[in-house]
PDB file of C-alpha atoms in Angstrom:
ATOM      1  CA  ALA D  39      -2.399  -9.995   0.302  1.00 29.00           C
ATOM      2  CA  VAL D  40      -5.985 -10.196   0.497  1.00 33.00           C
ATOM      3  CA  VAL D  41      -6.483 -11.487   4.082  1.00 35.00           C
ATOM      4  CA  SER D  42     -10.232 -12.850   5.994  1.00 41.00           C
ATOM      5  CA  THR D  43     -12.134 -10.476   8.309  1.00 44.00           C
ATOM      6  CA  GLN D  44     -14.456 -12.063  10.729  1.00 50.00           C
ATOM      7  CA  SER D  45     -17.038 -10.009  12.708  1.00 55.00           C
ATOM      8  CA  THR D  46     -18.202 -12.295  15.375  1.00 62.00           C
ATOM      9  CA  GLY D  47     -20.518 -10.246  17.867  1.00 59.00           C
ATOM     10  CA  ALA D  48     -22.618 -10.923  20.962  1.00 61.00           C
ATOM     11  CA  HIS D  49     -25.227 -10.079  22.561  1.00 61.00           C
ATOM     12  CA  ILE D  50     -24.710  -9.849  26.739  1.00 60.00           C
ATOM     13  CA  PRO D  51     -27.728  -9.106  29.283  1.00 62.00           C
ATOM     14  CA  ILE D  52     -27.075  -6.385  31.479  1.00 59.00           C
ATOM     15  CA  LEU D  53     -27.606  -7.787  34.793  1.00 51.00           C
ATOM     16  CA  SER D  54     -26.070  -5.578  36.917  1.00 52.00           C
ATOM     17  CA  GLN D  55     -23.816  -1.590  36.331  1.00 55.00           C
ATOM     18  CA  GLY D  56     -20.858  -3.968  36.890  1.00 58.00           C
ATOM     19  CA  THR D  57     -21.227  -5.763  33.873  1.00 67.00           C
ATOM     20  CA  ASP D  58     -17.748  -4.772  31.495  1.00 75.00           C
ATOM     21  CA  HIS D  59     -16.422  -7.637  28.820  1.00 77.00           C
ATOM     22  CA  HIS D  60     -13.399  -8.029  26.549  1.00 79.00           C
ATOM     23  CA  TRP D  61     -11.742 -10.230  23.630  1.00 81.00           C
ATOM     24  CA  THR D  62      -9.027 -11.905  22.842  1.00 84.00           C
ATOM     25  CA  VAL D  63      -7.530 -13.361  19.523  1.00 81.00           C
ATOM     26  CA  ASN D  64      -5.698 -16.781  20.498  1.00 79.00           C
ATOM     27  CA  GLY D  65      -5.244 -16.142  24.219  1.00 78.00           C
ATOM     28  CA  LEU D  66      -4.436 -12.241  22.878  1.00 78.00           C
ATOM     29  CA  ALA D  67      -6.816  -9.256  24.298  1.00 78.00           C
ATOM     30  CA  VAL D  68      -7.054  -7.132  21.621  1.00 76.00           C
ATOM     31  CA  ARG D  69      -9.140  -3.492  20.610  1.00 69.00           C
ATOM     32  CA  GLY D  70     -11.563  -2.806  17.993  1.00 62.00           C
ATOM     33  CA  THR D  71     -14.941  -3.939  19.132  1.00 73.00           C
ATOM     34  CA  GLN D  72     -17.887  -1.939  19.395  1.00 76.00           C
ATOM     35  CA  ALA D  73     -20.279  -2.022  21.833  1.00 76.00           C
ATOM     36  CA  SER D  74     -24.215  -0.050  21.800  1.00 78.00           C
ATOM     37  CA  THR D  75     -26.690  -0.662  24.475  1.00 76.00           C
ATOM     38  CA  ALA D  76     -30.130  -2.241  23.395  1.00 76.00           C
ATOM     39  CA  GLY D  77     -33.025  -2.070  26.209  1.00 76.00           C
ATOM     40  CA  ASP D  78     -31.303  -4.934  28.876  1.00 76.00           C
ATOM     41  CA  TYR D  79     -29.825  -5.577  26.473  1.00 78.00           C
ATOM     42  CA  LEU D  80     -25.278  -4.772  25.467  1.00 76.00           C
ATOM     43  CA  ILE D  81     -23.979  -5.550  21.997  1.00 81.00           C
ATOM     44  CA  THR D  82     -21.054  -6.141  21.379  1.00 81.00           C
ATOM     45  CA  THR D  83     -19.001  -6.760  18.491  1.00 82.00           C
ATOM     46  CA  LEU D  84     -15.293  -7.631  17.037  1.00 80.00           C
ATOM     47  CA  ASN D  85     -14.136  -7.270  14.005  1.00 76.00           C
ATOM     48  CA  TRP D  86     -10.530  -8.756  13.060  1.00 73.00           C
ATOM     49  CA  PRO D  87      -8.583  -9.484  10.661  1.00 70.00           C
ATOM     50  CA  VAL D  88      -7.627 -13.236  10.185  1.00 69.00           C
ATOM     51  CA  VAL D  89      -5.027 -14.859   8.769  1.00 62.00           C
ATOM     52  CA  MET D  90      -4.503 -18.609  10.392  1.00 65.00           C
ATOM     53  CA  ASP D  91      -7.450 -20.744  12.198  1.00 70.00           C
ATOM     54  CA  THR D  92      -8.293 -18.839  15.397  1.00 80.00           C
ATOM     55  CA  THR D  93      -9.724 -18.808  18.620  1.00 84.00           C
ATOM     56  CA  VAL D  94     -11.912 -16.056  19.431  1.00 84.00           C
ATOM     57  CA  THR D  95     -13.115 -16.333  23.605  1.00 85.00           C
ATOM     58  CA  LEU D  96     -15.392 -13.601  24.636  1.00 82.00           C
ATOM     59  CA  SER D  97     -15.198 -13.562  29.159  1.00 82.00           C
ATOM     60  CA  ILE D  98     -17.510 -10.909  30.462  1.00 79.00           C
ATOM     61  CA  VAL D  99     -17.499 -10.016  34.328  1.00 74.00           C
ATOM     62  CA  SER D 100     -20.744  -9.597  35.742  1.00 71.00           C
ATOM     63  CA  GLY D 101     -21.689  -9.346  39.649  1.00 65.00           C
ATOM     64  CA  GLY D 102     -17.530 -10.875  41.120  1.00 65.00           C
ATOM     65  CA  GLU D 103     -18.089 -13.570  38.263  1.00 73.00           C
ATOM     66  CA  VAL D 104     -16.580 -14.522  35.057  1.00 76.00           C
ATOM     67  CA  SER D 105     -17.642 -16.817  32.375  1.00 80.00           C
ATOM     68  CA  THR D 106     -16.688 -17.668  28.769  1.00 83.00           C
ATOM     69  CA  VAL D 107     -17.735 -17.934  25.387  1.00 83.00           C
ATOM     70  CA  SER D 108     -15.455 -19.291  22.258  1.00 84.00           C
ATOM     71  CA  THR D 109     -15.383 -19.693  19.033  1.00 82.00           C
ATOM     72  CA  ASN D 110     -13.445 -20.779  16.370  1.00 79.00           C
ATOM     73  CA  VAL D 111     -12.627 -19.361  13.256  1.00 74.00           C
ATOM     74  CA  GLN D 112     -10.969 -21.491  10.175  1.00 68.00           C
ATOM     75  CA  VAL D 113      -9.615 -19.982   7.060  1.00 67.00           C
ATOM     76  CA  TYR D 114      -8.340 -21.254   3.819  1.00 72.00           C
ATOM     77  CA  GLY D 115      -4.624 -20.737   2.690  1.00 78.00           C
ATOM     78  CA  VAL D 116      -1.586 -20.308   5.137  1.00 84.00           C
ATOM     79  CA  LYS D 117      -2.583 -21.998   8.792  1.00 83.00           C
ATOM     80  CA  SER D 118       1.087 -21.595  10.291  1.00 87.00           C
ATOM     81  CA  MET D 119       4.666 -21.079  10.133  1.00 92.00           C
ATOM     82  CA  PHE D 120       7.441 -21.779  12.276  1.00 93.00           C
ATOM     83  CA  THR D 121      11.161 -22.656  12.117  1.00 94.00           C
ATOM     84  CA  ASN D 122      12.430 -26.224  12.917  1.00 92.00           C
ATOM     85  CA  SER D 123      14.642 -25.340  15.839  1.00 89.00           C
ATOM     86  CA  LYS D 124      15.962 -22.371  17.329  1.00 88.00           C
ATOM     87  CA  PRO D 125      18.203 -19.979  14.456  1.00 89.00           C
ATOM     88  CA  THR D 126      22.029 -20.288  15.623  1.00 90.00           C
ATOM     89  CA  ILE D 127      25.037 -19.212  13.583  1.00 91.00           C
ATOM     90  CA  GLY D 128      26.233 -21.708  11.089  1.00 92.00           C
ATOM     91  CA  PHE D 129      23.743 -23.776  11.486  1.00 93.00           C
ATOM     92  CA  SER D 130      21.374 -24.710   9.439  1.00 93.00           C
ATOM     93  CA  ALA D 131      17.545 -23.814   9.484  1.00 93.00           C
ATOM     94  CA  GLN D 132      14.285 -24.142   8.591  1.00 95.00           C
ATOM     95  CA  VAL D 133      11.403 -22.438   8.154  1.00 96.00           C
ATOM     96  CA  ILE D 134       8.143 -24.397   7.706  1.00 95.00           C
ATOM     97  CA  CYS D 135       4.916 -22.927   6.114  1.00 94.00           C
ATOM     98  CA  VAL D 136       1.558 -24.987   7.006  1.00 92.00           C
ATOM     99  CA  ILE D 137      -0.623 -25.013   3.889  1.00 89.00           C
ATOM    100  CA  ASP D 138      -4.741 -25.721   3.488  1.00 80.00           C
ATOM    101  CA  SER D 139      -4.947 -26.984  -0.125  1.00 74.00           C
ATOM    102  CA  PRO D 140      -8.111 -26.844  -1.868  1.00 70.00           C
ATOM    103  CA  GLU D 141      -8.368 -28.454  -5.559  1.00 70.00           C
ATOM    104  CA  THR D 142      -7.882 -25.170  -6.817  1.00 77.00           C
ATOM    105  CA  LEU D 143      -4.541 -24.541  -4.909  1.00 83.00           C
ATOM    106  CA  VAL D 144      -1.443 -23.657  -7.243  1.00 84.00           C
ATOM    107  CA  GLU D 145       1.495 -23.586  -6.373  1.00 88.00           C
ATOM    108  CA  THR D 146       3.834 -21.921  -3.753  1.00 91.00           C
ATOM    109  CA  PHE D 147       6.789 -20.050  -2.986  1.00 93.00           C
ATOM    110  CA  TRP D 148       8.900 -17.141  -1.178  1.00 95.00           C
ATOM    111  CA  TYR D 149       9.816 -13.839  -0.326  1.00 93.00           C
ATOM    112  CA  VAL D 150      13.256 -13.567   1.850  1.00 93.00           C
ATOM    113  CA  GLU D 151      13.205  -9.660   2.532  1.00 87.00           C
ATOM    114  CA  ASN D 152      12.158  -8.782  -1.142  1.00 85.00           C
ATOM    115  CA  CYS D 153      13.831 -11.428  -3.270  1.00 91.00           C
ATOM    116  CA  ALA D 154      12.316 -14.427  -4.899  1.00 93.00           C
ATOM    117  CA  LYS D 155      13.021 -17.508  -4.144  1.00 93.00           C
ATOM    118  CA  ARG D 156      11.897 -21.086  -4.743  1.00 94.00           C
ATOM    119  CA  ALA D 157      10.455 -23.271  -1.860  1.00 95.00           C
ATOM    120  CA  THR D 158      13.635 -25.887  -0.993  1.00 95.00           C
ATOM    121  CA  SER D 159      10.549 -29.050  -0.491  1.00 94.00           C
ATOM    122  CA  VAL D 160       6.963 -29.278  -0.887  1.00 93.00           C
ATOM    123  CA  SER D 161       5.085 -32.223   0.089  1.00 92.00           C
ATOM    124  CA  ARG D 162       1.024 -33.299   0.732  1.00 89.00           C
ATOM    125  CA  ASN D 163      -0.909 -34.933   3.196  1.00 88.00           C
ATOM    126  CA  GLY D 164      -4.093 -34.843   3.081  1.00 84.00           C
ATOM    127  CA  THR D 165      -6.113 -30.999   2.201  1.00 82.00           C
ATOM    128  CA  LEU D 166      -2.337 -29.080   3.749  1.00 88.00           C
ATOM    129  CA  VAL D 167       0.524 -28.814   1.887  1.00 91.00           C
ATOM    130  CA  THR D 168       4.276 -27.764   3.344  1.00 94.00           C
ATOM    131  CA  SER D 169       6.164 -25.893   2.003  1.00 95.00           C
ATOM    132  CA  VAL D 170       9.798 -25.389   4.201  1.00 96.00           C
ATOM    133  CA  TYR D 171      12.297 -22.757   3.213  1.00 96.00           C
ATOM    134  CA  GLU D 172      16.731 -23.938   4.087  1.00 95.00           C
ATOM    135  CA  ILE D 173      19.012 -21.610   5.088  1.00 94.00           C
ATOM    136  CA  ARG D 174      22.142 -23.889   5.181  1.00 91.00           C
ATOM    137  CA  GLU D 175      24.468 -22.214   7.430  1.00 91.00           C
ATOM    138  CA  LEU D 176      23.536 -19.443   8.474  1.00 92.00           C
ATOM    139  CA  SER D 177      24.967 -15.452   8.697  1.00 92.00           C
ATOM    140  CA  ASP D 178      23.773 -12.253  10.086  1.00 89.00           C
ATOM    141  CA  ASP D 179      22.772 -11.794   6.536  1.00 90.00           C
ATOM    142  CA  ASP D 180      20.218 -14.900   6.886  1.00 92.00           C
ATOM    143  CA  TRP D 181      18.400 -12.660   9.721  1.00 92.00           C
ATOM    144  CA  GLY D 182      15.545 -10.667   8.288  1.00 90.00           C
ATOM    145  CA  HIS D 183      11.862 -11.040   7.080  1.00 90.00           C
ATOM    146  CA  TYR D 184      10.642 -14.318   5.145  1.00 94.00           C
ATOM    147  CA  THR D 185       7.679 -15.151   3.205  1.00 92.00           C
ATOM    148  CA  CYS D 186       4.747 -17.999   2.344  1.00 93.00           C
ATOM    149  CA  VAL D 187       3.046 -17.496  -0.630  1.00 91.00           C
ATOM    150  CA  ALA D 188       0.189 -19.319  -1.880  1.00 90.00           C
ATOM    151  CA  ARG D 189      -1.688 -19.011  -5.008  1.00 88.00           C
ATOM    152  CA  TYR D 190      -4.224 -21.081  -5.751  1.00 86.00           C
ATOM    153  CA  SER D 191      -6.829 -20.443  -9.297  1.00 85.00           C
ATOM    154  CA  ASN D 192      -9.835 -19.339  -8.175  1.00 80.00           C
ATOM    155  CA  LEU D 193      -9.147 -17.908  -4.959  1.00 79.00           C
ATOM    156  CA  PRO D 194      -7.249 -14.268  -3.374  1.00 80.00           C
ATOM    157  CA  MET D 195      -3.412 -15.357  -3.282  1.00 83.00           C
ATOM    158  CA  VAL D 196      -3.313 -15.589   0.672  1.00 83.00           C
ATOM    159  CA  PHE D 197       0.874 -14.722   2.354  1.00 86.00           C
ATOM    160  CA  GLN D 198       2.512 -15.048   5.939  1.00 87.00           C
ATOM    161  CA  ARG D 199       5.534 -13.094   7.356  1.00 88.00           C
ATOM    162  CA  LEU D 200       7.269 -14.288   9.510  1.00 91.00           C
ATOM    163  CA  SER D 201      10.430 -12.299  10.905  1.00 89.00           C
ATOM    164  CA  ILE D 202      14.067 -14.311  11.540  1.00 91.00           C
ATOM    165  CA  ILE D 203      15.713 -12.952  14.565  1.00 91.00           C
ATOM    166  CA  PRO D 204      19.025 -13.620  17.157  1.00 90.00           C
ATOM    167  CA  GLU D 205      17.655 -14.704  20.605  1.00 88.00           C
ATOM    168  CA  GLN D 206      17.086 -11.799  22.756  1.00 89.00           C
ATOM    169  CA  ALA D 207      16.791  -9.029  19.853  1.00 92.00           C
ATOM    170  CA  CYS D 208      13.571  -7.073  19.001  1.00 91.00           C
ATOM    171  CA  LEU D 209      11.788  -6.882  16.155  1.00 87.00           C
ATOM    172  CA  LEU D 210      11.460  -2.784  14.581  1.00 88.00           C
ATOM    173  CA  PRO D 211       8.163  -1.873  13.564  1.00 84.00           C
ATOM    174  CA  GLU D 212       7.193  -0.440  10.455  1.00 82.00           C
ATOM    175  CA  LEU D 213       6.161   3.287  10.647  1.00 84.00           C
ATOM    176  CA  SER D 214       2.958   5.807   9.098  1.00 83.00           C
ATOM    177  CA  ASN D 215       5.653   8.148   7.199  1.00 88.00           C
ATOM    178  CA  GLY D 216       8.864   6.602   8.636  1.00 91.00           C
ATOM    179  CA  PHE D 217      11.388   4.197   8.801  1.00 90.00           C
ATOM    180  CA  PHE D 218      14.031   2.333  10.542  1.00 91.00           C
ATOM    181  CA  GLU D 219      17.216   2.066   9.129  1.00 90.00           C
ATOM    182  CA  SER D 220      17.402  -1.389  11.307  1.00 88.00           C
ATOM    183  CA  LYS D 221      15.943  -4.274  10.276  1.00 87.00           C
ATOM    184  CA  PHE D 222      15.911  -5.118  14.757  1.00 91.00           C
ATOM    185  CA  LEU D 223      17.823  -4.294  17.254  1.00 92.00           C
ATOM    186  CA  ARG D 224      20.658  -6.677  19.270  1.00 91.00           C
ATOM    187  CA  SER D 225      19.985  -6.470  23.778  1.00 91.00           C
ATOM    188  CA  GLY D 226      21.470  -3.431  25.356  1.00 91.00           C
ATOM    189  CA  GLU D 227      21.425  -1.622  21.074  1.00 93.00           C
ATOM    190  CA  GLY D 228      19.048   1.322  20.954  1.00 93.00           C
ATOM    191  CA  GLU D 229      18.167   3.275  18.124  1.00 93.00           C
ATOM    192  CA  SER D 230      16.076   6.566  16.463  1.00 91.00           C
ATOM    193  CA  ALA D 231      13.803   6.644  14.028  1.00 91.00           C
ATOM    194  CA  GLN D 232      13.444   9.119  10.926  1.00 91.00           C
ATOM    195  CA  CYS D 233      11.125  10.723   9.127  1.00 92.00           C
ATOM    196  CA  TYR D 234      10.466  11.066   5.329  1.00 91.00           C
ATOM    197  CA  SER D 235      11.566  15.148   4.255  1.00 88.00           C
ATOM    198  CA  THR D 236       8.138  16.343   5.276  1.00 89.00           C
ATOM    199  CA  HIS D 237       7.180  14.969   8.121  1.00 90.00           C
ATOM    200  CA  GLN D 238       8.848  15.641  12.034  1.00 90.00           C
ATOM    201  CA  LEU D 239       9.036  13.638  14.887  1.00 89.00           C
ATOM    202  CA  THR D 240       6.933  14.187  18.300  1.00 87.00           C
ATOM    203  CA  ALA D 241       8.474  15.981  20.343  1.00 83.00           C
ATOM    204  CA  ASP D 242       7.747  13.019  22.955  1.00 80.00           C
ATOM    205  CA  SER D 243       9.113  10.942  20.715  1.00 77.00           C
ATOM    206  CA  ASP D 244      12.262   9.286  22.054  1.00 79.00           C
ATOM    207  CA  GLU D 245      14.960   6.516  21.196  1.00 87.00           C
ATOM    208  CA  VAL D 246      14.061   2.847  21.267  1.00 90.00           C
ATOM    209  CA  GLN D 247      15.530   0.726  23.543  1.00 92.00           C
ATOM    210  CA  CYS D 248      15.758  -3.590  23.250  1.00 93.00           C
ATOM    211  CA  ILE D 249      16.586  -5.262  26.666  1.00 92.00           C
ATOM    212  CA  ASN D 250      16.566  -8.973  26.795  1.00 90.00           C
ATOM    213  CA  GLY D 251      13.836  -9.426  23.743  1.00 89.00           C
ATOM    214  CA  GLU D 252      12.159  -6.512  24.953  1.00 89.00           C
ATOM    215  CA  LEU D 253      11.896  -2.636  22.912  1.00 88.00           C
ATOM    216  CA  VAL D 254      11.121  -0.404  26.093  1.00 89.00           C
ATOM    217  CA  GLY D 255      10.667   3.609  24.514  1.00 86.00           C
ATOM    218  CA  ARG D 256       7.711   5.290  23.524  1.00 83.00           C
ATOM    219  CA  LEU D 257       7.076   4.521  19.590  1.00 81.00           C
ATOM    220  CA  PRO D 258       8.260   7.275  17.789  1.00 85.00           C
ATOM    221  CA  ILE D 259       5.498   9.072  16.076  1.00 86.00           C
ATOM    222  CA  CYS D 260       6.316  11.300  12.950  1.00 89.00           C
ATOM    223  CA  GLU D 261       3.509  13.751  12.098  1.00 89.00           C
ATOM    224  CA  PRO D 262       3.407  16.414   9.322  1.00 90.00           C
ATOM    225  CA  ILE D 263       5.802  19.295   9.307  1.00 87.00           C
ATOM    226  CA  PRO D 264       3.921  22.716   9.091  1.00 85.00           C
ATOM    227  CA  GLU D 265       3.477  24.770   6.014  1.00 74.00           C
ATOM    228  CA  ASP D 266       4.989  28.018   8.178  1.00 67.00           C
ATOM    229  CA  SER D 267       8.086  25.053   9.198  1.00 57.00           C
ATOM    230  CA  LEU D 268       8.212  23.607   5.620  1.00 52.00           C
ATOM    231  CA  SER D 269       8.692  26.649   3.422  1.00 59.00           C
ATOM    232  CA  LYS D 270      11.577  28.138   6.094  1.00 61.00           C
ATOM    233  CA  THR D 271      13.003  24.940   5.557  1.00 63.00           C
ATOM    234  CA  LEU D 272      12.928  24.955   1.683  1.00 67.00           C
ATOM    235  CA  LEU D 273      13.714  28.680   2.162  1.00 69.00           C
ATOM    236  CA  ALA D 274      16.554  27.721   3.975  1.00 69.00           C
ATOM    237  CA  ILE D 275      17.692  23.520   1.685  1.00 75.00           C
ATOM    238  CA  ILE D 276      17.106  26.474  -1.551  1.00 77.00           C
ATOM    239  CA  SER D 277      19.434  28.964  -0.259  1.00 74.00           C
ATOM    240  CA  VAL D 278      21.954  26.370   0.366  1.00 76.00           C
ATOM    241  CA  CYS D 279      22.595  24.383  -2.945  1.00 75.00           C
ATOM    242  CA  ALA D 280      21.825  28.577  -4.692  1.00 75.00           C
ATOM    243  CA  CYS D 281      25.400  29.209  -2.428  1.00 77.00           C
ATOM    244  CA  ILE D 282      27.146  25.725  -3.665  1.00 83.00           C
ATOM    245  CA  VAL D 283      25.861  26.695  -7.371  1.00 78.00           C
ATOM    246  CA  ALA D 284      26.971  30.157  -6.810  1.00 79.00           C
ATOM    247  CA  PHE D 285      31.242  29.645  -4.620  1.00 79.00           C
ATOM    248  CA  ALA D 286      31.628  26.744  -8.059  1.00 77.00           C
ATOM    249  CA  ILE D 287      31.207  29.254  -9.858  1.00 83.00           C
ATOM    250  CA  LEU D 288      33.632  31.849  -8.496  1.00 79.00           C
ATOM    251  CA  VAL D 289      35.738  28.497  -8.271  1.00 76.00           C
ATOM    252  CA  VAL D 290      35.375  27.531 -11.816  1.00 74.00           C
ATOM    253  CA  GLY D 291      35.978  31.385 -13.442  1.00 75.00           C
ATOM    254  CA  ILE D 292      39.009  31.496 -11.303  1.00 78.00           C
ATOM    255  CA  VAL D 293      40.976  28.765 -12.489  1.00 72.00           C
ATOM    256  CA  ILE D 294      39.848  29.383 -15.740  1.00 77.00           C
ATOM    257  CA  ARG D 295      42.081  33.308 -15.362  1.00 76.00           C
ATOM    258  CA  VAL D 296      44.680  31.482 -13.383  1.00 69.00           C
ATOM    259  CA  LYS D 297      44.994  28.946 -17.325  1.00 70.00           C
ATOM    260  CA  LYS D 298      44.763  31.967 -19.372  1.00 67.00           C
ATOM    261  CA  SER D 299      47.642  33.668 -17.373  1.00 68.00           C
ATOM    262  CA  LYS D 300      49.287  31.513 -17.415  1.00 60.00           C
ATOM    263  CA  VAL D 301      49.192  30.630 -21.452  1.00 55.00           C
ATOM    264  CA  SER D 302      49.831  34.680 -21.843  1.00 58.00           C
ATOM    265  CA  ALA D 303      52.459  34.204 -19.852  1.00 54.00           C
ATOM    266  CA  ALA D 304      53.920  31.413 -21.978  1.00 51.00           C
ATOM    267  CA  LYS D 305      53.669  33.705 -24.896  1.00 53.00           C
ATOM    268  CA  ASP D 306      55.480  36.918 -23.047  1.00 52.00           C
ATOM    269  CA  PHE D 307      59.035  35.060 -22.735  1.00 48.00           C
ATOM    270  CA  GLU D 308      58.917  33.086 -26.193  1.00 48.00           C
ATOM    271  CA  VAL D 309      62.284  33.800 -27.425  1.00 48.00           C
ATOM    272  CA  TYR D 310      61.405  36.186 -30.958  1.00 43.00           C
ATOM    273  CA  PRO D 311      62.405  34.040 -34.107  1.00 49.00           C
ATOM    274  CA  THR D 312      65.359  35.338 -36.029  1.00 52.00           C
ATOM    275  CA  ALA D 313      65.188  35.612 -39.875  1.00 51.00           C
ATOM    276  CA  PRO D 314      67.524  32.723 -41.262  1.00 55.00           C
ATOM    277  CA  GLU D 315      70.954  33.114 -42.566  1.00 58.00           C
ATOM    278  CA  ARG D 316      70.575  34.258 -46.761  1.00 54.00           C
ATOM    279  CA  GLN D 317      72.581  32.680 -48.628  1.00 55.00           C
ATOM    280  CA  PRO D 318      74.841  33.973 -51.661  1.00 55.00           C
ATOM    281  CA  THR D 319      74.000  34.304 -54.754  1.00 51.00           C
ATOM    282  CA  ASN D 320      75.524  34.554 -58.144  1.00 53.00           C
ATOM    283  CA  VAL D 321      74.824  38.091 -59.526  1.00 47.00           C
ATOM    284  CA  SER D 322      76.960  40.443 -60.304  1.00 46.00           C
ATOM    285  CA  VAL D 323      77.010  44.269 -59.245  1.00 44.00           C
ATOM    286  CA  MET D 324      78.918  46.567 -61.470  1.00 46.00           C
ATOM    287  CA  SER D 325      80.193  49.898 -61.105  1.00 45.00           C
ATOM    288  CA  ILE D 326      80.216  52.423 -63.447  1.00 44.00           C
ATOM    289  CA  THR D 327      81.927  55.601 -62.933  1.00 46.00           C
ATOM    290  CA  HIS D 328      80.706  59.055 -65.149  1.00 48.00           C
ATOM    291  CA  LYS D 329      84.416  60.933 -66.746  1.00 44.00           C
TER     292      LYS D 329
END
């Protein structure tokens, strides 16, 4: 998917050594800023990915006073995404996606996890298109990620994802070079991360737990396994595999010998066939006596 990046900057006069500042995006404090000085000015720049209409605010603290300045950033594509009600087991729920719709919008569709789905309904209101995916009689199998996709004829395709999980549950984050087996944790549950074969958990990684909708614990980190340890691990795996193969060959050899011995014993105890009785013939035997 393609997201636009809005670069917002400001020049702040340094009135005193106590001048400080911070950025917020839709009310949430963010990092990823760059700052430098030029004479009597502090130059600060925020680079932040924008996937929907966003309000960016710069707050300046100087001389004990706080001043703010805000700017609105508008983008094409998915403007907002939400559910029409609180998802509840046994009840239907609608996942709603509002899309900025220039004339070049071709279609909208959905992904439920990794499976493509058609929209339940699509409606237009002016320049906005509302795409709805309905979940009927929601069950435990329906928890997960729902992705709304907008495809344009002359613009990059964009998407937005919304995670639908039980109330008071915690969505588990995606890890670099590792994974969680579950998508989310219910309140009171915990889970440890797993790393891919070439990586291992850092010593300070621990199990994360969900407590009343908040994920508690240190975020697991998967770091590369040192070459010496990796070589030892591979050598151990190869040794184990070699032992398994040797044991299998030994078992096969024993089975073959047992079968051969049974066949040989059967031949030793077999009764040798008797010769058939001879049938009488018509040949006469004459006895000649010499005097």
